Coordinates of C-alpha atoms in Angstrom, one line a residue:
Chain N
M1 CA 124.5 93.4 105.6
V2 CA 125.3 95.5 108.5
V3 CA 124.9 93.8 111.8
Q4 CA 122.6 95.8 114.0
P5 CA 123.6 96.3 117.5
S6 CA 121.1 94.3 119.7
K7 CA 118.4 96.5 121.1
P8 CA 118.5 97.2 124.8
V9 CA 115.5 94.9 125.4
L10 CA 115.7 95.0 129.2
S11 CA 115.4 98.8 129.5
R12 CA 112.0 98.6 127.7
V13 CA 110.6 95.8 129.8
P14 CA 109.4 97.8 132.8
L15 CA 107.4 100.3 130.7
D16 CA 105.5 97.6 128.8
W17 CA 104.6 95.7 131.9
I18 CA 103.6 98.9 133.7
L19 CA 101.2 99.8 130.8
L20 CA 99.8 96.3 131.0
A21 CA 99.4 96.3 134.8
F22 CA 97.9 99.7 134.8
G23 CA 95.3 98.8 132.2
F24 CA 94.3 95.6 134.0
G25 CA 94.3 97.5 137.3
L26 CA 91.8 100.0 135.9
L27 CA 89.5 97.3 134.7
L28 CA 89.7 95.2 137.9
W29 CA 89.2 98.3 140.0
F30 CA 86.0 99.2 138.2
I31 CA 84.7 95.6 138.6
A32 CA 85.5 95.7 142.3
I33 CA 83.6 99.0 142.9
W34 CA 80.7 98.0 140.6
W35 CA 80.3 94.4 141.8
N36 CA 77.0 94.9 143.7
Q37 CA 75.6 98.0 141.9
S38 CA 72.4 97.7 140.0
E39 CA 72.4 100.9 137.9
P40 CA 74.4 101.7 134.8
A41 CA 77.7 103.4 135.4
S42 CA 78.4 107.0 134.5
D43 CA 79.9 108.1 131.2
A44 CA 83.2 108.8 132.9
Q45 CA 83.4 105.3 134.2
K46 CA 82.6 103.8 130.9
L47 CA 85.3 105.9 129.4
L48 CA 87.6 104.6 132.1
I49 CA 86.9 101.0 131.1
W50 CA 87.7 101.7 127.4
G51 CA 90.8 103.5 128.5
G52 CA 91.8 100.5 130.6
F53 CA 91.2 98.1 127.8
L54 CA 93.2 100.2 125.3
L55 CA 96.1 100.5 127.8
A56 CA 96.1 96.8 128.4
A57 CA 95.9 96.0 124.7
L58 CA 98.8 98.3 124.0
G59 CA 100.7 96.7 126.8
I60 CA 100.0 93.2 125.4
A61 CA 101.1 94.3 121.9
R62 CA 104.4 95.6 123.3
V63 CA 104.9 92.7 125.6
A64 CA 104.2 90.3 122.7
N65 CA 107.0 91.8 120.8
Q66 CA 109.4 90.5 123.4
F67 CA 108.0 87.0 123.1
V68 CA 108.1 86.8 119.3
N69 CA 111.1 84.5 119.3
A70 CA 110.3 82.4 122.3
T71 CA 110.8 78.7 121.6
N72 CA 109.3 77.3 124.8
P73 CA 105.6 76.8 124.0
V74 CA 104.5 77.7 127.5
I75 CA 106.3 81.0 127.5
G76 CA 105.4 81.7 123.9
F77 CA 101.7 81.3 124.9
T78 CA 101.9 84.2 127.4
P79 CA 100.7 86.9 125.0
A80 CA 97.7 84.8 123.9
A81 CA 96.8 84.1 127.5
L82 CA 97.0 87.8 128.3
T83 CA 94.7 88.5 125.3
L84 CA 92.1 86.1 126.6
L85 CA 92.4 87.5 130.1
V86 CA 91.9 91.1 128.9
V87 CA 88.9 90.2 126.8
V88 CA 87.2 88.4 129.6
V89 CA 87.9 91.2 132.2
T90 CA 86.8 93.9 129.7
A91 CA 83.6 91.9 129.0
E92 CA 82.9 91.6 132.6
A93 CA 83.4 95.3 133.2
L94 CA 81.4 96.5 130.2
L95 CA 78.5 94.2 131.0
R96 CA 78.4 95.5 134.5
A97 CA 78.8 99.1 133.4
Y98 CA 75.9 99.0 131.0
Q99 CA 73.9 96.6 133.2
V100 CA 73.1 94.2 130.4
P101 CA 70.5 91.8 131.7
P102 CA 72.0 88.4 132.4
G103 CA 69.2 86.8 130.3
L104 CA 70.8 88.5 127.3
I105 CA 74.5 88.3 127.9
P106 CA 75.7 86.8 131.2
T107 CA 78.9 88.2 132.6
P108 CA 81.9 85.8 132.5
S109 CA 81.9 85.4 136.3
R110 CA 78.2 84.4 136.2
V111 CA 79.0 81.8 133.5
L112 CA 81.8 80.4 135.6
F113 CA 79.5 80.1 138.7
T114 CA 76.8 78.4 136.6
F115 CA 79.4 76.2 135.0
F116 CA 80.4 74.9 138.4
A117 CA 76.8 74.5 139.5
V118 CA 75.6 72.4 136.5
R119 CA 78.9 70.5 135.9
D120 CA 77.3 67.1 136.5
V121 CA 74.6 67.6 133.9
L122 CA 77.1 68.9 131.4
L123 CA 79.4 66.0 132.0
Q124 CA 76.6 63.6 131.1
D125 CA 75.8 65.7 128.1
A126 CA 79.4 65.6 127.0
F127 CA 79.6 61.9 127.4
Q128 CA 76.6 61.4 125.1
T129 CA 77.8 63.9 122.5
V130 CA 81.5 63.3 122.5
V131 CA 82.0 59.7 123.4
L132 CA 78.9 58.0 121.9
E133 CA 78.2 60.3 119.0
A134 CA 81.3 62.1 117.9
L135 CA 83.9 59.5 118.7
V136 CA 82.1 56.5 117.5
G137 CA 81.1 58.3 114.3
Y138 CA 84.6 59.6 113.9
L139 CA 86.3 56.2 114.2
I140 CA 83.8 54.6 111.8
G141 CA 84.0 57.4 109.2
C142 CA 87.8 57.6 109.3
G143 CA 88.2 53.8 109.1
L144 CA 85.9 53.5 106.2
G145 CA 87.5 56.5 104.6
V146 CA 91.0 55.0 104.7
I147 CA 89.7 51.7 103.3
T148 CA 87.9 53.4 100.5
A149 CA 91.0 55.4 99.7
L150 CA 93.1 52.3 99.5
L151 CA 90.6 50.7 97.1
V152 CA 90.3 53.8 95.0
S153 CA 94.1 54.2 94.8
R154 CA 94.4 50.6 93.7
Y155 CA 91.8 50.6 91.0
V156 CA 91.9 53.3 88.3
F157 CA 88.3 52.8 87.4
L158 CA 87.2 53.6 90.9
E159 CA 89.5 56.6 91.0
R160 CA 87.9 58.0 87.9
G161 CA 84.3 57.0 88.8
L162 CA 84.2 57.7 92.5
L163 CA 86.7 60.4 93.3
P164 CA 85.0 63.2 91.4
Y165 CA 81.8 62.5 93.4
A166 CA 83.9 62.8 96.6
T167 CA 85.0 66.3 95.5
V168 CA 81.5 67.3 94.7
F169 CA 80.3 66.1 98.1
S170 CA 82.8 68.4 99.7
S171 CA 80.7 71.4 98.6
I172 CA 77.5 70.0 100.0
P173 CA 76.2 71.4 103.2
I174 CA 76.3 68.4 105.4
V175 CA 73.8 69.9 107.9
A176 CA 71.1 69.4 105.4
L177 CA 71.6 65.6 105.8
A178 CA 71.1 65.8 109.6
P179 CA 67.3 66.1 109.7
V180 CA 66.8 63.3 107.1
L181 CA 69.2 61.0 109.0
V182 CA 67.6 61.7 112.3
K183 CA 64.2 60.8 110.9
M184 CA 65.7 57.7 109.2
V185 CA 67.8 56.2 112.1
G186 CA 65.9 57.6 115.1
I187 CA 66.6 60.2 117.8
D188 CA 69.0 58.1 119.8
W189 CA 72.8 58.6 119.6
Q190 CA 73.2 56.3 116.6
S191 CA 71.7 58.8 114.2
K192 CA 74.2 61.4 115.2
A193 CA 77.1 58.9 114.9
V194 CA 76.0 58.3 111.3
I195 CA 76.0 62.0 110.6
V196 CA 79.5 62.3 112.0
A197 CA 80.7 59.3 110.1
I198 CA 79.4 60.7 106.8
T199 CA 80.8 64.2 107.6
V200 CA 84.4 63.0 108.3
F201 CA 84.3 60.3 105.5
F202 CA 84.9 62.5 102.5
P203 CA 87.9 64.6 103.6
V204 CA 89.6 61.4 104.8
V205 CA 89.1 59.7 101.4
V206 CA 90.3 62.6 99.4
N207 CA 93.3 63.3 101.6
T208 CA 94.4 59.7 102.0
F209 CA 94.1 59.2 98.3
R210 CA 96.4 62.1 97.6
G211 CA 98.9 60.8 100.1
L212 CA 98.8 57.3 98.6
T213 CA 99.2 58.5 95.0
E214 CA 101.5 61.5 95.3
V215 CA 104.6 59.3 95.7
S216 CA 107.9 60.2 94.3
P217 CA 108.3 58.4 90.9
L218 CA 111.9 57.7 91.8
S219 CA 110.9 55.7 94.9
L220 CA 108.3 53.9 92.8
D221 CA 110.9 53.0 90.3
L222 CA 113.2 51.7 93.0
M223 CA 110.4 49.6 94.4
R224 CA 109.8 48.1 91.0
S225 CA 113.5 47.4 90.4
Y226 CA 113.5 45.4 93.6
A227 CA 110.5 43.5 92.3
A228 CA 108.5 44.6 95.3
S229 CA 105.0 43.2 95.5
E230 CA 102.0 45.4 95.6
V231 CA 101.5 44.7 99.3
Q232 CA 105.1 45.6 100.0
Q233 CA 104.7 48.8 97.9
Y234 CA 101.8 49.9 100.1
R235 CA 103.4 48.8 103.3
W236 CA 106.8 50.5 102.8
L237 CA 106.1 53.4 100.5
R238 CA 102.5 54.4 99.9
L239 CA 101.2 54.2 103.4
P240 CA 104.1 56.0 105.1
N241 CA 103.8 58.7 102.4
A242 CA 100.1 59.0 103.1
L243 CA 100.4 59.4 106.9
P244 CA 100.9 63.2 106.9
F245 CA 97.9 63.6 104.6
I246 CA 95.8 61.2 106.7
F247 CA 96.6 63.2 109.9
N248 CA 95.6 66.4 108.2
A249 CA 92.2 64.9 107.5
L250 CA 92.0 63.5 111.0
K251 CA 92.7 66.9 112.5
L252 CA 90.1 68.5 110.3
G253 CA 87.7 65.6 111.2
T254 CA 87.8 66.4 114.9
T255 CA 86.2 69.8 114.3
L256 CA 83.7 68.3 111.8
A257 CA 82.8 65.5 114.2
M258 CA 82.0 68.0 117.0
I259 CA 79.9 70.2 114.7
G260 CA 78.1 67.2 113.2
A261 CA 77.2 65.8 116.6
I262 CA 76.0 69.1 117.9
V263 CA 74.0 70.1 114.9
G264 CA 72.5 66.6 114.7
E265 CA 71.2 67.0 118.2
F266 CA 69.4 70.2 117.1
F267 CA 67.0 67.9 115.1
G268 CA 66.1 65.5 117.8
A269 CA 67.8 64.0 120.8
N270 CA 66.8 61.8 123.7
G271 CA 67.0 64.5 126.2
Q272 CA 70.8 64.6 126.5
G273 CA 73.7 66.0 124.7
L274 CA 75.5 69.3 124.4
G275 CA 73.7 70.3 121.2
F276 CA 70.4 69.5 122.8
R277 CA 71.3 71.5 125.9
I278 CA 72.4 74.5 123.8
Q279 CA 69.2 74.4 121.7
I280 CA 66.9 74.1 124.7
E281 CA 68.6 76.7 126.9
A282 CA 69.0 79.2 124.1
G283 CA 65.2 78.9 123.5
R284 CA 64.5 79.9 127.1
F285 CA 67.2 82.5 127.4
G286 CA 69.4 80.5 129.8
F287 CA 72.5 81.8 128.2
D288 CA 74.7 81.2 131.2
I289 CA 74.1 77.4 130.7
V290 CA 74.6 77.8 126.9
W291 CA 77.9 79.4 127.5
S292 CA 78.9 76.7 130.0
A293 CA 78.0 74.1 127.4
I294 CA 80.1 75.9 124.8
I295 CA 83.0 76.1 127.2
V296 CA 82.8 72.3 127.7
A297 CA 82.5 71.7 123.9
S298 CA 85.4 74.0 123.3
L299 CA 87.7 72.4 125.8
I300 CA 86.9 69.0 124.5
G301 CA 87.3 70.1 120.9
I302 CA 90.7 71.7 121.6
A303 CA 91.9 68.7 123.7
W304 CA 90.8 66.3 121.0
Y305 CA 92.5 68.3 118.2
N306 CA 95.7 68.4 120.2
L307 CA 95.6 64.7 121.0
V308 CA 95.5 64.0 117.3
A309 CA 98.3 66.6 116.7
W310 CA 100.4 64.9 119.4
L311 CA 99.8 61.5 117.7
E312 CA 100.8 63.0 114.4
R313 CA 104.1 64.3 115.9
R314 CA 104.8 60.9 117.4
L315 CA 104.1 58.9 114.2
T316 CA 105.3 61.3 111.5
G317 CA 108.1 63.1 113.3
W318 CA 110.3 62.4 110.3
H319 CA 108.2 64.7 108.0
V320 CA 109.6 67.9 106.6
S321 CA 107.1 70.1 108.4
F322 CA 108.4 69.1 111.9
R323 CA 112.1 69.4 111.2
Chain U
M1 CA 82.6 71.9 85.9
L2 CA 82.7 71.8 82.1
A3 CA 86.4 70.8 82.1
R4 CA 85.5 67.9 84.3
L5 CA 82.7 66.8 81.9
R6 CA 85.2 66.6 79.1
S7 CA 87.7 64.7 81.1
P8 CA 88.3 61.0 80.8
N9 CA 86.3 60.5 84.0
L10 CA 83.0 60.7 82.2
V11 CA 82.4 57.1 81.5
P12 CA 83.5 55.7 84.9
M13 CA 81.4 58.4 86.6
L14 CA 78.4 57.5 84.6
A15 CA 79.0 53.8 85.3
V16 CA 79.1 54.4 89.0
A17 CA 76.0 56.6 88.9
L18 CA 74.1 53.9 87.0
F19 CA 75.3 51.2 89.4
I20 CA 74.0 53.3 92.3
A21 CA 70.7 54.0 90.5
A22 CA 70.3 50.3 89.8
L23 CA 71.0 49.5 93.4
Y24 CA 68.7 52.1 94.8
Y25 CA 65.3 50.6 93.9
P26 CA 65.8 47.2 95.5
L27 CA 67.5 48.8 98.5
M28 CA 64.5 51.2 98.9
L29 CA 62.1 48.2 98.8
I30 CA 64.1 46.2 101.3
A31 CA 64.3 49.3 103.6
N32 CA 60.6 50.1 103.3
I33 CA 58.9 46.8 103.3
P34 CA 59.1 46.2 107.1
A35 CA 57.8 49.7 107.7
A36 CA 55.0 49.1 105.2
Q37 CA 54.2 45.8 106.9
R38 CA 53.9 47.5 110.2
A39 CA 51.6 50.1 108.7
L40 CA 49.4 47.4 107.2
D41 CA 49.3 45.5 110.5
T42 CA 47.9 48.6 112.3
G43 CA 45.0 48.4 109.9
A44 CA 45.4 51.9 108.6
A45 CA 43.4 52.8 105.5
L46 CA 46.1 52.5 102.9
P47 CA 45.5 52.6 99.1
C48 CA 47.6 49.4 98.7
K49 CA 47.1 45.8 99.7
T50 CA 50.5 44.1 100.0
A51 CA 53.6 45.3 101.8
F52 CA 55.4 45.2 98.5
E53 CA 53.0 47.6 96.9
C54 CA 52.9 49.9 99.9
A55 CA 56.7 50.2 100.1
T56 CA 56.7 52.9 97.4
Q57 CA 53.8 54.8 98.9
L58 CA 54.6 55.3 102.6
R59 CA 54.0 58.7 104.1
S60 CA 57.3 58.6 106.0
P61 CA 59.5 56.2 104.1
V62 CA 63.0 55.2 105.2
L63 CA 64.1 55.8 101.7
P64 CA 61.6 57.5 99.4
S65 CA 60.8 56.0 96.0
P66 CA 61.8 57.8 92.9
Q67 CA 58.2 58.6 92.1
Q68 CA 57.7 60.1 95.6
L69 CA 60.9 62.2 95.1
W70 CA 59.7 63.4 91.7
N71 CA 56.2 64.3 93.1
G72 CA 57.8 66.0 96.1
F73 CA 60.1 67.9 93.8
R74 CA 57.2 69.1 91.6
N75 CA 55.2 70.2 94.7
L76 CA 58.1 72.1 96.2
M77 CA 59.3 73.8 93.0
F78 CA 56.2 75.7 91.9
P79 CA 55.1 78.4 92.0
L80 CA 58.6 79.8 91.9
N81 CA 57.9 82.7 94.2
S82 CA 55.7 80.9 96.7
P83 CA 56.9 81.4 100.3
N84 CA 56.8 77.6 100.8
A85 CA 58.6 76.7 97.6
I86 CA 62.3 75.9 97.2
P87 CA 63.4 78.6 94.6
L88 CA 62.5 81.6 96.8
N89 CA 63.9 80.1 100.0
A90 CA 67.1 78.9 98.2
A91 CA 67.6 82.4 96.8
V92 CA 67.3 83.9 100.3
T93 CA 69.8 81.4 101.7
A94 CA 72.2 82.0 98.8
L95 CA 71.9 85.8 99.4
E96 CA 72.8 85.3 103.1
T97 CA 75.7 83.0 102.2
I98 CA 77.2 85.4 99.6
V99 CA 76.8 88.4 101.8
G100 CA 78.4 86.4 104.6
L101 CA 81.2 85.4 102.4
L102 CA 82.0 89.0 101.4
L103 CA 81.8 90.1 105.0
A104 CA 84.1 87.3 105.9
A105 CA 86.5 88.2 103.1
V106 CA 86.8 91.8 104.5
V107 CA 87.4 90.6 108.1
G108 CA 89.6 87.8 107.0
F109 CA 91.7 90.1 104.9
F110 CA 92.4 92.4 107.9
F111 CA 93.3 89.5 110.1
A112 CA 95.6 88.1 107.4
I113 CA 97.4 91.5 107.0
G114 CA 97.8 91.5 110.8
I115 CA 99.2 88.1 110.9
V116 CA 101.7 88.8 108.1
A117 CA 102.7 92.3 109.2
S118 CA 103.2 91.7 112.9
R119 CA 104.6 88.7 114.8
A120 CA 103.2 90.2 118.0
F121 CA 99.7 90.1 116.6
E122 CA 100.2 86.6 115.5
R123 CA 101.5 85.5 118.9
S124 CA 98.6 87.1 120.8
L125 CA 95.6 86.4 118.6
L126 CA 96.3 83.5 116.2
P127 CA 96.0 80.8 118.9
W128 CA 92.5 82.0 119.7
I129 CA 91.5 82.2 116.0
V130 CA 92.7 78.6 115.6
A131 CA 91.0 77.6 118.9
S132 CA 87.7 79.2 117.7
Q133 CA 87.7 76.7 114.9
T134 CA 88.3 73.6 117.0
V135 CA 85.3 74.8 118.9
P136 CA 82.0 73.9 117.4
V137 CA 81.3 77.5 116.2
I138 CA 77.9 76.4 115.2
A139 CA 77.0 76.1 118.9
I140 CA 77.2 79.9 119.1
A141 CA 74.8 80.5 116.3
P142 CA 71.5 80.2 118.1
M143 CA 72.7 82.6 120.8
L144 CA 74.1 85.1 118.4
V145 CA 70.8 85.3 116.5
V146 CA 68.7 85.9 119.6
L147 CA 71.3 88.5 120.7
L148 CA 71.3 90.4 117.5
G149 CA 67.5 90.2 117.4
Q150 CA 67.4 91.9 120.8
Y151 CA 69.2 94.9 119.3
G152 CA 66.9 95.1 116.3
V153 CA 69.0 93.3 113.8
Q154 CA 66.6 90.8 112.2
G155 CA 65.7 89.0 109.0
W156 CA 68.5 87.8 106.9
I157 CA 71.3 90.0 108.3
P158 CA 72.1 88.0 111.4
K159 CA 72.3 84.8 109.3
A160 CA 74.8 86.5 107.0
I161 CA 76.8 87.6 110.1
I162 CA 76.9 84.0 111.4
A163 CA 77.8 82.7 107.9
A164 CA 80.6 85.3 108.0
Y165 CA 81.7 84.2 111.4
I166 CA 82.1 80.6 110.3
A167 CA 83.7 81.5 107.0
F168 CA 86.3 84.0 108.0
F169 CA 88.8 81.6 109.3
P170 CA 89.7 79.7 106.1
I171 CA 89.9 83.1 104.3
A172 CA 92.2 84.6 107.0
I173 CA 94.5 81.6 106.9
G174 CA 94.4 81.3 103.1
V175 CA 95.2 85.0 102.5
A176 CA 97.9 85.0 105.1
K177 CA 99.5 82.1 103.3
G178 CA 99.1 84.0 100.0
L179 CA 100.6 87.2 101.4
K180 CA 103.6 85.2 102.6
S181 CA 103.9 83.4 99.2
P182 CA 106.0 85.9 97.1
D183 CA 109.4 84.6 96.1
P184 CA 112.1 86.1 98.4
L185 CA 113.9 87.3 95.3
S186 CA 111.0 89.4 94.3
L187 CA 110.8 90.8 97.9
D188 CA 114.5 91.6 97.7
L189 CA 113.9 93.4 94.3
M190 CA 111.2 95.5 95.9
K191 CA 113.7 96.4 98.6
T192 CA 116.3 97.3 96.1
Y193 CA 113.9 99.7 94.4
N194 CA 113.3 101.2 97.9
A195 CA 109.6 100.3 97.8
N196 CA 107.8 101.1 101.0
N197 CA 105.7 98.6 102.8
W198 CA 102.5 99.8 101.2
Q199 CA 103.9 99.5 97.7
T200 CA 105.2 96.0 98.5
Y201 CA 101.7 95.0 99.5
L202 CA 99.9 96.6 96.6
M203 CA 102.2 95.5 93.8
L204 CA 103.6 92.2 95.0
R205 CA 101.8 90.6 98.0
F206 CA 98.2 91.2 97.0
P207 CA 98.5 89.9 93.5
A208 CA 100.5 86.9 94.7
S209 CA 97.7 86.1 97.2
I210 CA 94.9 85.9 94.6
P211 CA 95.1 82.2 93.8
Y212 CA 95.2 81.3 97.5
L213 CA 92.2 83.7 98.0
F214 CA 90.1 81.7 95.6
T215 CA 91.1 78.3 97.1
A216 CA 90.1 79.7 100.5
F217 CA 86.9 81.1 99.0
K218 CA 85.8 77.7 97.9
V219 CA 86.2 76.2 101.4
A220 CA 84.7 79.3 103.0
M221 CA 81.7 79.2 100.7
T222 CA 80.7 75.8 101.9
A223 CA 81.3 76.8 105.5
A224 CA 79.2 80.0 105.0
L225 CA 76.4 78.0 103.5
I226 CA 76.4 75.6 106.5
G227 CA 76.4 78.6 108.8
A228 CA 73.5 80.3 107.1
I229 CA 71.4 77.1 107.1
V230 CA 72.2 76.4 110.8
A231 CA 71.4 79.9 111.7
E232 CA 68.0 79.6 110.0
I233 CA 67.3 76.3 111.7
S234 CA 68.2 77.3 115.2
T235 CA 66.1 80.5 115.3
I236 CA 62.7 81.8 114.3
S237 CA 63.1 82.4 110.6
F238 CA 60.5 83.1 107.9
Q239 CA 62.5 82.3 104.9
G240 CA 65.4 80.1 103.8
I241 CA 66.4 76.5 103.2
G242 CA 67.1 76.0 106.9
K243 CA 63.6 77.2 107.8
M244 CA 62.1 74.7 105.4
L245 CA 64.2 71.9 106.9
A246 CA 63.1 72.8 110.4
E247 CA 59.5 73.2 109.4
N248 CA 59.3 69.9 107.5
S249 CA 61.3 68.1 110.3
R250 CA 58.6 69.2 112.8
A251 CA 55.9 68.2 110.4
S252 CA 57.7 64.8 109.7
D253 CA 57.3 65.3 106.0
V254 CA 60.1 63.0 105.1
V255 CA 59.8 63.2 101.3
A256 CA 59.9 67.0 101.5
M257 CA 63.0 66.8 103.7
W258 CA 64.7 64.6 101.1
V259 CA 63.9 67.0 98.3
I260 CA 65.1 70.0 100.3
M261 CA 68.3 68.1 101.2
L262 CA 69.0 67.3 97.5
S263 CA 68.2 71.0 96.5
S264 CA 70.6 72.3 99.2
A265 CA 73.3 70.0 97.8
V266 CA 72.7 71.5 94.4
L267 CA 72.8 75.0 95.9
G268 CA 76.2 74.2 97.5
I269 CA 77.6 72.9 94.2
L270 CA 76.2 76.0 92.4
L271 CA 77.7 78.4 94.9
V272 CA 81.2 76.8 94.7
A273 CA 80.8 76.8 90.9
L274 CA 80.1 80.5 91.2
V275 CA 83.5 81.0 92.9
N276 CA 85.2 78.9 90.2
W277 CA 83.6 81.0 87.6
T278 CA 84.6 84.3 89.3
E279 CA 88.1 82.9 89.6
R280 CA 88.3 82.3 85.9
L281 CA 87.0 85.8 85.2
V282 CA 89.5 87.4 87.6
T283 CA 92.6 85.4 87.0
P284 CA 92.5 84.3 83.3
W285 CA 96.3 83.6 83.5
Q286 CA 95.7 80.7 85.9
R287 CA 93.5 79.0 83.4
A288 CA 96.1 79.5 80.6
K289 CA 98.7 77.8 82.8
V290 CA 96.5 74.8 83.2
A291 CA 95.6 74.7 79.5
A292 CA 99.2 74.6 78.6
M293 CA 99.7 71.4 80.5
P294 CA 99.4 67.8 79.2
V295 CA 96.0 66.4 79.5
L296 CA 96.7 63.9 82.3
K297 CA 98.3 66.4 84.5
Q298 CA 95.5 68.8 83.8
A299 CA 93.0 66.3 85.1
R300 CA 95.0 65.9 88.2
V301 CA 95.3 69.6 88.8
S302 CA 91.5 70.2 88.4
K303 CA 91.0 67.4 90.9
Q304 CA 93.2 68.9 93.5
E305 CA 91.7 72.2 92.9
G306 CA 88.3 70.8 93.8
V307 CA 89.6 69.0 96.8
S308 CA 91.6 71.7 98.5

């Protein structure tokens, strides 16, 4: 293979960044002049916004090409951050240009101001939804799931009798459980914790079971030739082997837990919770508060996911996928 | 489904089912007797005298008795096309789910091609696609429906769009994985034949992605069904399983809610079975591969298939 001469990267940098800056400049300029206007913008101005968006998008695409091989996660994140920024700025400009009523789609700036104004209420809601409902349910569901998987992997009869049901359960819409459970347990946070526990339970069982049983036969033979007891087998071979699988389920579970808690609240809550807030405010067109609640839920969801991913790296750093 | 019935799991599965069935009745009595006692204490006119008798006849039982479930089932099944019966509403929800899935397949495919074809695309968009999944996407559903309604998109279409929004991620990731799956040797061969990008996709990458596509479809189908139901719940709807759930939840008809829950479970299983069936139709060679394996391994494969 012929070694290609390295491309003159530096000479291309200015043009890309100029494109980007020019696109953003157009958008910001429009927002600045239209900040206090109350009538729709002219066609030429709308065209200008789309032009600014396209220029910025093109700029991002070209800039991203230079970051393709970045290894530092913060630097590698630059294109994604620019994408978010351009979407938010374009949304702001377009909503102002077309004068969309804030009761329909609030502009991003308005959402941010509302977010700041109602932060105390949202924090209380988040405590109820995330700590009481999602986290408690998550811990219970995952704990029971791992224990069930240990039993199922130990007894073949359970494997054959229970596991097929677990796979069937994975194709059941869990949300349909929510109203029944809320009626059964009550509208306090416990009912939502039960929903979350049931939702995360099945993926954990199925994944943990796979991890516990998909052990290399050679290692099993080795264990046997050392006359290792069953407990030792689990302690030194099966459980370590299952860890990557368990963490996969745990990561999946963070999303499911948030969804379970929020949907559960749609069916009855004691006046608190992110899902309750979203449901109520969407009903009376308070979309700036809805978006604020979604921002809170998203930030917590992302943080939670990354916390589990960080734990995974700490505990299973030896695994192939991290080398 | 059929392969599983023939598998060595049948007897243990039946045993577990019987065990649970045997446990259900006493459990139901234990759960309902306190509630029945409370109902008797209030002096309400009940057709029964002791708490034990009343446990199977409560209007809002903690656990409904089998007779109540059976009666509820009969009431909600017929007539088949009644607007308050399950069959019609389930059909509407199924339609929304399937249309949503197809929509998600189209969008997911484009995203997958973008991810595979351009590292720059991956760098600037993939983090947000992933983040959109760690976000409870369902929270967006009520807003989206109101929004689409404002612009004249009403009825089942907004629900299908929400189903698609929730289902497209597993498809995009699955197809991207599939498009990256061809053996490097085959890719080299394509290069030796001087195949252009388009030909490589058409002849090598798309066929290689089909098994991944169906695995993704199974996950996406469940996600889409959840999306459709939530969309029906969180908005003004006139048809669908979600509307029935919301309606009966407001009316506190617990038995009906149980029946609807069980029917939606059956609907979920049927929809995933539909994907399985389509897969068999489209990729007969996959089945031949499984059939050629020894029985034990076969059981394991079918299990993993269902799981993933």
